């Protein structure tokens, strides 16, 4: 019954209270809970009769899940022995901004760990409210200086406005992406009369300003996480801009051969022109073979050889190798009677997309840690005989097994992060890319 009550309170948005407060909430609303289970949608409300009361469970954060929990709780209470009632409802245990939890653990960041509930506390910490407080401080400071955007946003920021940007920051959201998220949230802000608070023409400017303040707030609260993310970004940039020594030597030789062939052809053309003659195809191909059949494909391959083609790869704590597939699209123009159509040529080798390799690596790396922790936890839950399910960082089991599952989740998280994850990935990069070099263009000025 303990975890069933806590689950029910969580579904009504009470997940930031202490366990005792959540249980007290359920006890105080016991009559409403049982009434919802007995008659979820009263006929008066369904028929929209005057004076009909809106069902209480509809005000929950997750109404239909809350109704299922109300029914399960009511059945348990009315059973001969509630403590022995066999519940089939899955109880959810959610991580707190899971990406930041992994960053805090990797960086051994005690301050950040406290903010995302990796440290002991009387009640759950709310990282979104913490970021909100820092962002409000920045806005208030700017308002005192007369900054227009700050004056409009002062005293109007809410947890909901900053939540999505904080949640997605560790998964690679860009400044422009964060701006779009905040625009959507600012459109929802209305006054007591239901009118929009912010002028729609100013939303873009306000959202960009606030996005920068939220990013700055994250940097202040999670300094170590930001430094780790920057290191991962820079590592991916260098790797995806590199090529092996052998490939670099081949590229230099290829460029030299092309220059020689071009010079021979130019000389032959001049001599033929001086003699009043022309070169036939066989003579041209003999001087520059690359102009023959398949020249377009060879030209494309030669261009690729001049470009770095190294994707970022790493090994997860499970021992699984992950390779980022991001490459630039190769297009081919197809001429028709009506128009020219550009189509993606999947058969043509494509150049690595260095920008995408760089920006995607930190979120992909953290996701690989998420997945590793989930698999390790699932294996241990199976060994312990628990019914287990999960979606990303939300783990589910029956009420009677929540304590055991909680222990397993924490044990596997600690076990995984006892490994020197950052040192391991650094050593792997040094070994995997030890023969790689970053080409540098040197300009000769005459």
Short mmCIF file of C-alpha atoms in Angstrom, two decimals:
data_model
loop_
_atom_site.label_atom_id
_atom_site.label_comp_id
_atom_site.label_asym_id
_atom_site.label_seq_id
_atom_site.Cartn_x
_atom_site.Cartn_y
_atom_site.Cartn_z
CA UNK A 1 0.00 0.00 0.00
CA UNK A 2 2.92 2.35 0.73
CA UNK A 3 4.14 2.55 -2.88
CA UNK A 4 0.65 2.48 -4.33
CA UNK A 5 -0.16 5.63 -2.33
CA UNK A 6 3.07 7.35 -3.37
CA UNK A 7 2.44 6.46 -7.01
CA UNK A 8 -1.07 7.91 -6.78
CA UNK A 9 0.22 11.15 -5.25
CA UNK A 10 2.92 11.39 -7.95
CA UNK A 11 0.28 11.22 -10.66
CA UNK A 12 -1.37 14.27 -9.07
CA UNK A 13 1.89 16.25 -9.32
CA UNK A 14 2.99 15.76 -5.70
CA UNK A 15 6.32 14.12 -6.63
CA UNK A 16 8.40 16.93 -5.07
CA UNK A 17 6.94 16.32 -1.60
CA UNK A 18 8.44 13.98 0.98
CA UNK A 19 7.07 10.44 1.14
CA UNK A 20 5.15 11.22 4.36
CA UNK A 21 3.53 14.26 2.73
CA UNK A 22 2.50 12.22 -0.30
CA UNK A 23 0.92 9.53 1.85
CA UNK A 24 -0.88 12.22 3.84
CA UNK A 25 -2.24 13.67 0.56
CA UNK A 26 -3.76 10.28 -0.34
CA UNK A 27 -5.28 9.82 3.13
CA UNK A 28 -6.79 13.32 3.04
CA UNK A 29 -8.38 12.63 -0.36
CA UNK A 30 -9.40 9.03 0.30
CA UNK A 31 -13.12 9.75 -0.18
CA UNK A 32 -12.48 11.46 -3.54
CA UNK A 33 -10.27 8.61 -4.68
CA UNK A 34 -12.87 5.98 -3.90
CA UNK A 35 -15.65 8.07 -5.43
CA UNK A 36 -13.61 8.36 -8.64
CA UNK A 37 -13.16 4.58 -8.71
CA UNK A 38 -16.87 3.91 -8.16
CA UNK A 39 -18.18 6.46 -10.66
CA UNK A 40 -15.37 7.89 -12.84
CA UNK A 41 -17.65 9.99 -15.06
CA UNK A 42 -20.94 10.86 -13.34
CA UNK A 43 -23.97 11.02 -15.60
CA UNK A 44 -24.62 14.65 -14.60
CA UNK A 45 -21.17 15.68 -15.82
CA UNK A 46 -21.44 13.53 -18.93
CA UNK A 47 -24.77 15.14 -19.82
CA UNK A 48 -23.46 18.61 -18.99
CA UNK A 49 -26.23 19.23 -16.47
CA UNK A 50 -26.27 22.53 -14.53
CA UNK A 51 -24.29 22.33 -11.31
CA UNK A 52 -22.49 19.12 -12.33
CA UNK A 53 -19.12 18.77 -10.61
CA UNK A 54 -16.03 18.03 -12.70
CA UNK A 55 -14.55 14.60 -11.76
CA UNK A 56 -11.66 15.08 -9.36
CA UNK A 57 -9.27 12.72 -11.17
CA UNK A 58 -9.39 14.81 -14.35
CA UNK A 59 -7.26 17.44 -12.61
CA UNK A 60 -4.34 15.02 -12.22
CA UNK A 61 -1.13 15.52 -14.23
CA UNK A 62 -1.80 12.12 -15.86
CA UNK A 63 -5.60 11.71 -15.58
CA UNK A 64 -6.09 8.24 -17.03
CA UNK A 65 -3.15 6.77 -15.15
CA UNK A 66 -4.49 8.47 -12.02
CA UNK A 67 -7.92 6.89 -12.56
CA UNK A 68 -6.32 3.45 -12.90
CA UNK A 69 -4.44 4.06 -9.64
CA UNK A 70 -7.67 5.22 -7.93
CA UNK A 71 -9.40 1.99 -8.94
CA UNK A 72 -6.45 -0.14 -7.82
CA UNK A 73 -6.20 1.68 -4.48
CA UNK A 74 -9.95 1.33 -3.87
CA UNK A 75 -9.89 -2.39 -4.63
CA UNK A 76 -6.95 -2.84 -2.24
CA UNK A 77 -8.63 -0.87 0.58
CA UNK A 78 -11.84 -2.89 0.25
CA UNK A 79 -10.06 -6.23 0.17
CA UNK A 80 -10.04 -8.35 3.37
CA UNK A 81 -6.32 -7.66 3.86
CA UNK A 82 -5.05 -4.58 1.97
CA UNK A 83 -1.41 -5.42 2.74
CA UNK A 84 -1.87 -8.83 1.09
CA UNK A 85 -3.80 -7.50 -1.93
CA UNK A 86 -2.24 -8.65 -5.21
CA UNK A 87 -1.79 -5.53 -7.31
CA UNK A 88 -1.20 -5.71 -11.07
CA UNK A 89 -0.55 -1.99 -11.48
CA UNK A 90 2.98 -0.95 -12.45
CA UNK A 91 4.53 1.62 -10.12
CA UNK A 92 6.78 4.18 -11.84
CA UNK A 93 10.15 5.33 -10.53
CA UNK A 94 11.54 8.19 -12.63
CA UNK A 95 15.02 9.63 -12.87
CA UNK A 96 15.60 13.36 -12.25
CA UNK A 97 16.81 14.92 -15.51
CA UNK A 98 18.71 11.75 -16.26
CA UNK A 99 21.27 13.29 -18.59
CA UNK A 100 22.45 15.66 -15.86
CA UNK A 101 22.62 12.73 -13.43
CA UNK A 102 25.10 10.99 -15.72
CA UNK A 103 27.12 14.16 -16.23
CA UNK A 104 27.27 14.76 -12.47
CA UNK A 105 28.38 11.17 -11.86
CA UNK A 106 30.99 11.22 -14.65
CA UNK A 107 32.44 14.51 -13.44
CA UNK A 108 32.22 13.61 -9.73
CA UNK A 109 30.30 16.88 -9.32
CA UNK A 110 28.93 16.85 -5.74
CA UNK A 111 27.02 20.13 -6.18
CA UNK A 112 25.37 18.98 -9.38
CA UNK A 113 24.68 15.56 -7.86
CA UNK A 114 22.69 17.18 -5.06
CA UNK A 115 20.56 19.14 -7.55
CA UNK A 116 19.57 15.96 -9.46
CA UNK A 117 18.94 13.75 -6.41
CA UNK A 118 22.13 11.70 -6.47
CA UNK A 119 22.81 12.78 -2.89
CA UNK A 120 20.81 12.11 0.27
CA UNK A 121 18.07 14.66 1.00
CA UNK A 122 14.87 14.93 3.08
CA UNK A 123 12.79 15.64 -0.01
CA UNK A 124 13.38 15.45 -3.78
CA UNK A 125 15.27 18.34 -5.32
CA UNK A 126 13.63 20.09 -8.26
CA UNK A 127 16.36 20.97 -10.75
CA UNK A 128 13.91 22.92 -12.94
CA UNK A 129 12.92 25.20 -10.06
CA UNK A 130 16.60 25.65 -9.24
CA UNK A 131 17.39 26.78 -12.80
CA UNK A 132 14.32 29.02 -12.70
CA UNK A 133 15.64 30.80 -9.58
CA UNK A 134 19.02 31.46 -11.21
CA UNK A 135 17.42 32.64 -14.46
CA UNK A 136 15.11 34.97 -12.52
CA UNK A 137 18.15 36.46 -10.79
CA UNK A 138 19.77 37.18 -14.16
CA UNK A 139 16.55 38.70 -15.49
CA UNK A 140 16.09 40.89 -12.40
CA UNK A 141 19.67 42.15 -12.67
CA UNK A 142 19.13 43.07 -16.32
CA UNK A 143 15.79 44.70 -15.49
CA UNK A 144 17.56 47.04 -13.09
CA UNK A 145 19.80 48.04 -15.99
CA UNK A 146 16.77 48.75 -18.13
CA UNK A 147 17.11 45.84 -20.55
CA UNK A 148 13.82 45.75 -22.50
CA UNK A 149 13.46 41.96 -22.64
CA UNK A 150 14.16 41.63 -18.92
CA UNK A 151 11.54 44.26 -18.07
CA UNK A 152 8.91 42.30 -20.01
CA UNK A 153 9.84 38.93 -18.48
CA UNK A 154 10.35 40.07 -14.89
CA UNK A 155 8.03 38.25 -12.42
CA UNK A 156 6.49 36.24 -15.26
CA UNK A 157 8.82 33.27 -15.52
CA UNK A 158 7.53 29.86 -14.45
CA UNK A 159 8.94 26.37 -14.02
CA UNK A 160 7.05 25.21 -17.09
CA UNK A 161 8.72 27.83 -19.29
CA UNK A 162 12.26 26.64 -18.47
CA UNK A 163 11.63 22.90 -18.03
CA UNK A 164 11.83 21.68 -21.63
CA UNK A 165 15.00 23.63 -22.39
CA UNK A 166 16.71 22.35 -19.24
CA UNK A 167 15.60 18.79 -20.00
CA UNK A 168 16.89 18.83 -23.59
CA UNK A 169 20.07 20.86 -23.03
CA UNK A 170 22.15 17.80 -22.17
CA UNK A 171 20.78 16.06 -25.23
CA UNK A 172 22.15 18.64 -27.63
CA UNK A 173 19.42 21.26 -28.07
CA UNK A 174 20.88 24.30 -29.84
CA UNK A 175 20.25 27.91 -28.93
CA UNK A 176 17.82 28.22 -31.84
CA UNK A 177 16.09 25.00 -30.82
CA UNK A 178 15.74 26.29 -27.26
CA UNK A 179 14.33 29.55 -28.61
CA UNK A 180 11.57 27.66 -30.44
CA UNK A 181 10.75 25.70 -27.29
CA UNK A 182 10.45 28.87 -25.23
CA UNK A 183 8.34 30.61 -27.87
CA UNK A 184 5.80 27.79 -27.55
CA UNK A 185 5.76 28.16 -23.75
CA UNK A 186 5.49 31.97 -23.81
CA UNK A 187 2.46 31.72 -26.09
CA UNK A 188 0.70 29.79 -23.33
CA UNK A 189 1.14 32.56 -20.74
CA UNK A 190 -2.15 34.39 -20.24
CA UNK A 191 -3.53 36.89 -17.75
CA UNK A 192 -6.59 36.47 -15.52
CA UNK A 193 -8.85 37.44 -18.43
CA UNK A 194 -7.42 34.80 -20.73
CA UNK A 195 -5.53 37.28 -22.91
CA UNK A 196 -1.97 36.60 -24.06
CA UNK A 197 0.56 38.39 -21.86
CA UNK A 198 3.32 38.70 -24.45
CA UNK A 199 3.02 40.41 -27.84
CA UNK A 200 3.36 37.76 -30.53
CA UNK A 201 5.64 40.08 -32.52
CA UNK A 202 8.15 40.14 -29.64
CA UNK A 203 8.13 36.42 -28.82
CA UNK A 204 11.20 35.58 -30.90
CA UNK A 205 13.30 38.30 -29.29
CA UNK A 206 12.13 37.43 -25.76
CA UNK A 207 12.66 33.70 -26.30
CA UNK A 208 16.20 34.15 -27.61
CA UNK A 209 17.07 36.37 -24.64
CA UNK A 210 15.62 33.86 -22.16
CA UNK A 211 17.27 30.88 -23.87
CA UNK A 212 20.67 32.53 -23.34
CA UNK A 213 19.84 33.13 -19.66
CA UNK A 214 18.77 29.50 -19.17
CA UNK A 215 21.98 28.25 -20.78
CA UNK A 216 23.96 30.58 -18.51
CA UNK A 217 22.02 29.28 -15.48
CA UNK A 218 22.84 25.70 -16.41
CA UNK A 219 26.50 26.66 -16.75
CA UNK A 220 26.44 28.19 -13.28
CA UNK A 221 24.69 25.27 -11.57
CA UNK A 222 26.40 22.48 -13.53
CA UNK A 223 29.88 23.76 -14.30
CA UNK A 224 31.41 20.31 -14.42
CA UNK A 225 28.70 19.03 -16.76
CA UNK A 226 29.31 21.94 -19.13
CA UNK A 227 33.06 21.28 -19.17
CA UNK A 228 32.49 17.58 -19.84
CA UNK A 229 30.07 18.39 -22.66
CA UNK A 230 32.57 20.83 -24.18
CA UNK A 231 35.31 18.18 -24.06
CA UNK A 232 33.08 15.64 -25.82
CA UNK A 233 32.18 18.25 -28.47
CA UNK A 234 35.80 19.15 -29.13
CA UNK A 235 36.88 15.50 -29.26
CA UNK A 236 34.20 14.74 -31.87
CA UNK A 237 35.19 17.80 -33.91
CA UNK A 238 38.83 16.76 -34.10
CA UNK A 239 38.06 13.10 -34.84
CA UNK A 240 35.60 13.87 -37.63
CA UNK A 241 38.07 16.34 -39.16
CA UNK A 242 40.90 13.79 -39.23
CA UNK A 243 42.18 11.08 -41.59
CA UNK A 244 44.79 8.33 -41.33
CA UNK A 245 48.40 9.00 -42.31
CA UNK A 246 48.07 6.53 -45.21
CA UNK A 247 44.93 8.27 -46.49
CA UNK A 248 46.64 11.64 -46.19
CA UNK A 249 49.66 10.35 -48.15
CA UNK A 250 47.34 8.96 -50.85
CA UNK A 251 45.54 12.28 -51.03
CA UNK A 252 48.79 14.19 -51.50
CA UNK A 253 49.93 11.73 -54.19
CA UNK A 254 46.54 11.90 -55.93
CA UNK A 255 46.66 15.69 -56.02
CA UNK A 256 50.21 15.65 -57.37
CA UNK A 257 49.30 13.13 -60.10
CA UNK A 258 46.28 15.22 -61.10
CA UNK A 259 48.44 18.33 -61.38
CA UNK A 260 50.98 16.46 -63.56
CA UNK A 261 48.28 15.03 -65.83
CA UNK A 262 46.67 18.46 -66.17
CA UNK A 263 50.03 20.04 -67.00
CA UNK A 264 50.79 17.36 -69.65
CA UNK A 265 47.37 17.85 -71.24
CA UNK A 266 47.75 21.64 -71.33
CA UNK A 267 51.17 21.30 -72.97
CA UNK A 268 49.88 18.83 -75.55
CA UNK A 269 46.91 21.07 -76.39
CA UNK A 270 49.21 24.07 -76.92
CA UNK A 271 51.53 22.06 -79.17
CA UNK A 272 48.65 20.68 -81.21
CA UNK A 273 47.14 24.14 -81.56
CA UNK A 274 50.49 25.55 -82.72
CA UNK A 275 50.69 22.81 -85.33
CA UNK A 276 47.13 23.44 -86.45
CA UNK A 277 46.00 20.04 -85.19
CA UNK A 278 43.52 18.74 -82.60
CA UNK A 279 43.82 15.95 -80.06
CA UNK A 280 41.51 12.97 -80.43
CA UNK A 281 39.83 11.27 -77.43
CA UNK A 282 42.39 8.46 -77.18
CA UNK A 283 45.24 10.94 -76.97
CA UNK A 284 43.45 12.96 -74.29
CA UNK A 285 42.72 9.84 -72.22
CA UNK A 286 46.32 8.72 -72.54
CA UNK A 287 47.48 12.03 -71.09
CA UNK A 288 44.76 12.16 -68.38
CA UNK A 289 43.10 8.72 -67.83
CA UNK A 290 40.74 10.08 -65.18
CA UNK A 291 38.72 11.83 -67.88
CA UNK A 292 37.50 8.49 -69.26
CA UNK A 293 34.34 6.44 -68.52
CA UNK A 294 33.17 6.87 -64.92
CA UNK A 295 34.89 10.24 -64.69
CA UNK A 296 32.10 11.79 -62.66
CA UNK A 297 32.25 9.01 -60.07
CA UNK A 298 36.04 9.14 -59.93
CA UNK A 299 35.92 12.90 -59.52
CA UNK A 300 33.51 12.43 -56.63
CA UNK A 301 35.75 9.81 -55.04
CA UNK A 302 38.81 12.01 -55.53
CA UNK A 303 36.96 14.86 -53.83
CA UNK A 304 36.07 12.56 -50.94
CA UNK A 305 39.67 11.46 -50.65
CA UNK A 306 40.58 15.10 -50.08
CA UNK A 307 38.09 15.30 -47.21
CA UNK A 308 38.23 13.72 -43.74
CA UNK A 309 36.04 10.60 -43.52
CA UNK A 310 36.36 9.53 -39.89
CA UNK A 311 33.13 8.95 -37.90
CA UNK A 312 33.16 9.05 -34.10
CA UNK A 313 33.05 5.61 -32.46
CA UNK A 314 33.18 4.57 -28.80
CA UNK A 315 32.55 1.58 -26.53
CA UNK A 316 29.76 1.62 -23.93
CA UNK A 317 30.12 0.19 -20.41
CA UNK A 318 28.34 -2.91 -21.80
CA UNK A 319 31.21 -3.44 -24.24
CA UNK A 320 29.08 -2.46 -27.26
CA UNK A 321 30.71 -0.37 -29.97
CA UNK A 322 28.70 2.62 -31.19
CA UNK A 323 29.46 4.43 -34.45
CA UNK A 324 27.81 7.66 -35.55
CA UNK A 325 26.60 7.34 -39.16
CA UNK A 326 26.16 11.03 -39.97
CA UNK A 327 27.33 11.92 -43.48
CA UNK A 328 26.45 14.65 -45.95
CA UNK A 329 23.83 13.88 -48.56
CA UNK A 330 25.12 13.19 -52.09
CA UNK A 331 22.69 14.40 -54.74
CA UNK A 332 22.44 13.54 -58.42
CA UNK A 333 20.61 15.75 -60.92
CA UNK A 334 18.18 13.89 -63.16
CA UNK A 335 16.98 15.77 -66.24
CA UNK A 336 13.41 15.15 -67.41
CA UNK A 337 11.25 16.71 -70.10
CA UNK A 338 9.50 18.82 -67.48
CA UNK A 339 12.24 19.76 -65.04
CA UNK A 340 15.51 18.82 -63.39
CA UNK A 341 15.14 16.75 -60.21
CA UNK A 342 17.76 16.37 -57.51
CA UNK A 343 17.71 12.94 -55.86
CA UNK A 344 19.84 11.46 -53.09
CA UNK A 345 22.35 8.99 -54.47
CA UNK A 346 22.68 6.34 -51.75
CA UNK A 347 25.20 4.36 -53.83
CA UNK A 348 27.77 7.15 -53.86
CA UNK A 349 30.23 7.38 -50.94
CA UNK A 350 29.52 10.48 -48.88
CA UNK A 351 31.66 12.87 -46.90
CA UNK A 352 31.43 12.87 -43.10
CA UNK A 353 29.20 15.62 -41.70
CA UNK A 354 31.66 17.02 -39.15
CA UNK A 355 29.18 19.49 -37.65
CA UNK A 356 26.58 16.79 -37.04
CA UNK A 357 29.23 14.42 -35.68
CA UNK A 358 30.27 17.11 -33.21
CA UNK A 359 26.85 18.24 -31.98
CA UNK A 360 25.37 14.73 -31.80
CA UNK A 361 28.19 13.07 -29.88
CA UNK A 362 27.49 14.38 -26.33
CA UNK A 363 23.76 13.44 -26.36
CA UNK A 364 24.47 10.11 -28.07
CA UNK A 365 27.19 9.34 -25.54
CA UNK A 366 24.85 10.10 -22.61
CA UNK A 367 22.07 8.06 -24.24
CA UNK A 368 24.48 5.13 -24.49
CA UNK A 369 25.06 5.40 -20.73
CA UNK A 370 21.28 5.54 -20.18
CA UNK A 371 20.83 2.41 -22.26
CA UNK A 372 23.69 0.62 -20.49
CA UNK A 373 22.23 1.37 -17.08
CA UNK A 374 18.79 0.23 -18.21
CA UNK A 375 20.10 -3.09 -19.58
CA UNK A 376 22.22 -3.76 -16.48
CA UNK A 377 19.18 -3.03 -14.28
CA UNK A 378 16.91 -5.23 -16.41
CA UNK A 379 19.33 -8.15 -16.13
CA UNK A 380 19.52 -7.84 -12.34
CA UNK A 381 15.72 -7.50 -12.04
CA UNK A 382 15.31 -10.71 -14.02
CA UNK A 383 17.81 -12.47 -11.78
CA UNK A 384 15.87 -11.23 -8.73
CA UNK A 385 12.58 -12.48 -10.22
CA UNK A 386 11.02 -9.01 -10.59
CA UNK A 387 8.46 -8.09 -13.24
CA UNK A 388 10.21 -5.15 -14.88
CA UNK A 389 9.56 -2.61 -17.64
CA UNK A 390 11.10 0.73 -18.53
CA UNK A 391 10.88 3.68 -20.89
CA UNK A 392 14.11 5.69 -21.07
CA UNK A 393 14.68 6.74 -17.42
CA UNK A 394 11.29 5.61 -16.06
CA UNK A 395 11.38 2.18 -14.41
CA UNK A 396 8.27 0.15 -13.52
CA UNK A 397 7.48 -2.83 -11.32
CA UNK A 398 4.72 -3.94 -8.94
CA UNK A 399 4.21 -2.14 -5.64
CA UNK A 400 5.51 -5.06 -3.57
CA UNK A 401 8.84 -5.02 -5.45
CA UNK A 402 9.56 -1.29 -5.67
CA UNK A 403 12.02 -1.29 -2.75
CA UNK A 404 13.98 -4.13 -4.33
CA UNK A 405 13.95 -2.48 -7.76
CA UNK A 406 15.10 0.83 -6.24
CA UNK A 407 18.08 -0.94 -4.69
CA UNK A 408 18.96 -2.58 -7.99
CA UNK A 409 18.72 0.71 -9.92
CA UNK A 410 21.04 2.47 -7.50
CA UNK A 411 23.47 -0.41 -7.24
CA UNK A 412 23.81 -0.69 -11.02
CA UNK A 413 24.17 3.09 -11.45
CA UNK A 414 26.96 3.20 -8.85
CA UNK A 415 28.59 0.07 -10.28
CA UNK A 416 28.63 1.56 -13.77
CA UNK A 417 29.97 4.95 -12.68
CA UNK A 418 32.65 3.40 -10.48
CA UNK A 419 34.35 2.77 -13.80
CA UNK A 420 36.49 5.75 -14.93
CA UNK A 421 34.16 6.40 -17.87
CA UNK A 422 35.76 9.64 -19.05
CA UNK A 423 39.29 8.25 -18.66
CA UNK A 424 38.23 5.13 -20.57
CA UNK A 425 36.79 7.04 -23.52
CA UNK A 426 39.88 9.27 -23.65
CA UNK A 427 42.16 6.22 -23.70
CA UNK A 428 39.99 4.58 -26.36
CA UNK A 429 40.14 7.66 -28.58
CA UNK A 430 43.93 7.87 -28.19
CA UNK A 431 44.26 4.24 -29.23
CA UNK A 432 41.58 4.12 -31.94
CA UNK A 433 42.70 7.35 -33.63
CA UNK A 434 46.43 7.20 -32.85
CA UNK A 435 47.30 7.11 -36.57
CA UNK A 436 44.99 9.99 -37.50
CA UNK A 437 45.99 13.51 -38.45
CA UNK A 438 43.99 16.69 -39.07
CA UNK A 439 44.85 18.10 -42.53
CA UNK A 440 45.84 21.76 -42.52
CA UNK A 441 45.71 23.91 -45.64
CA UNK A 442 48.90 25.92 -46.03
CA UNK A 443 48.73 28.95 -48.31
CA UNK A 444 51.89 30.02 -50.13
CA UNK A 445 52.00 33.79 -50.68
CA UNK A 446 54.22 35.10 -53.44
#
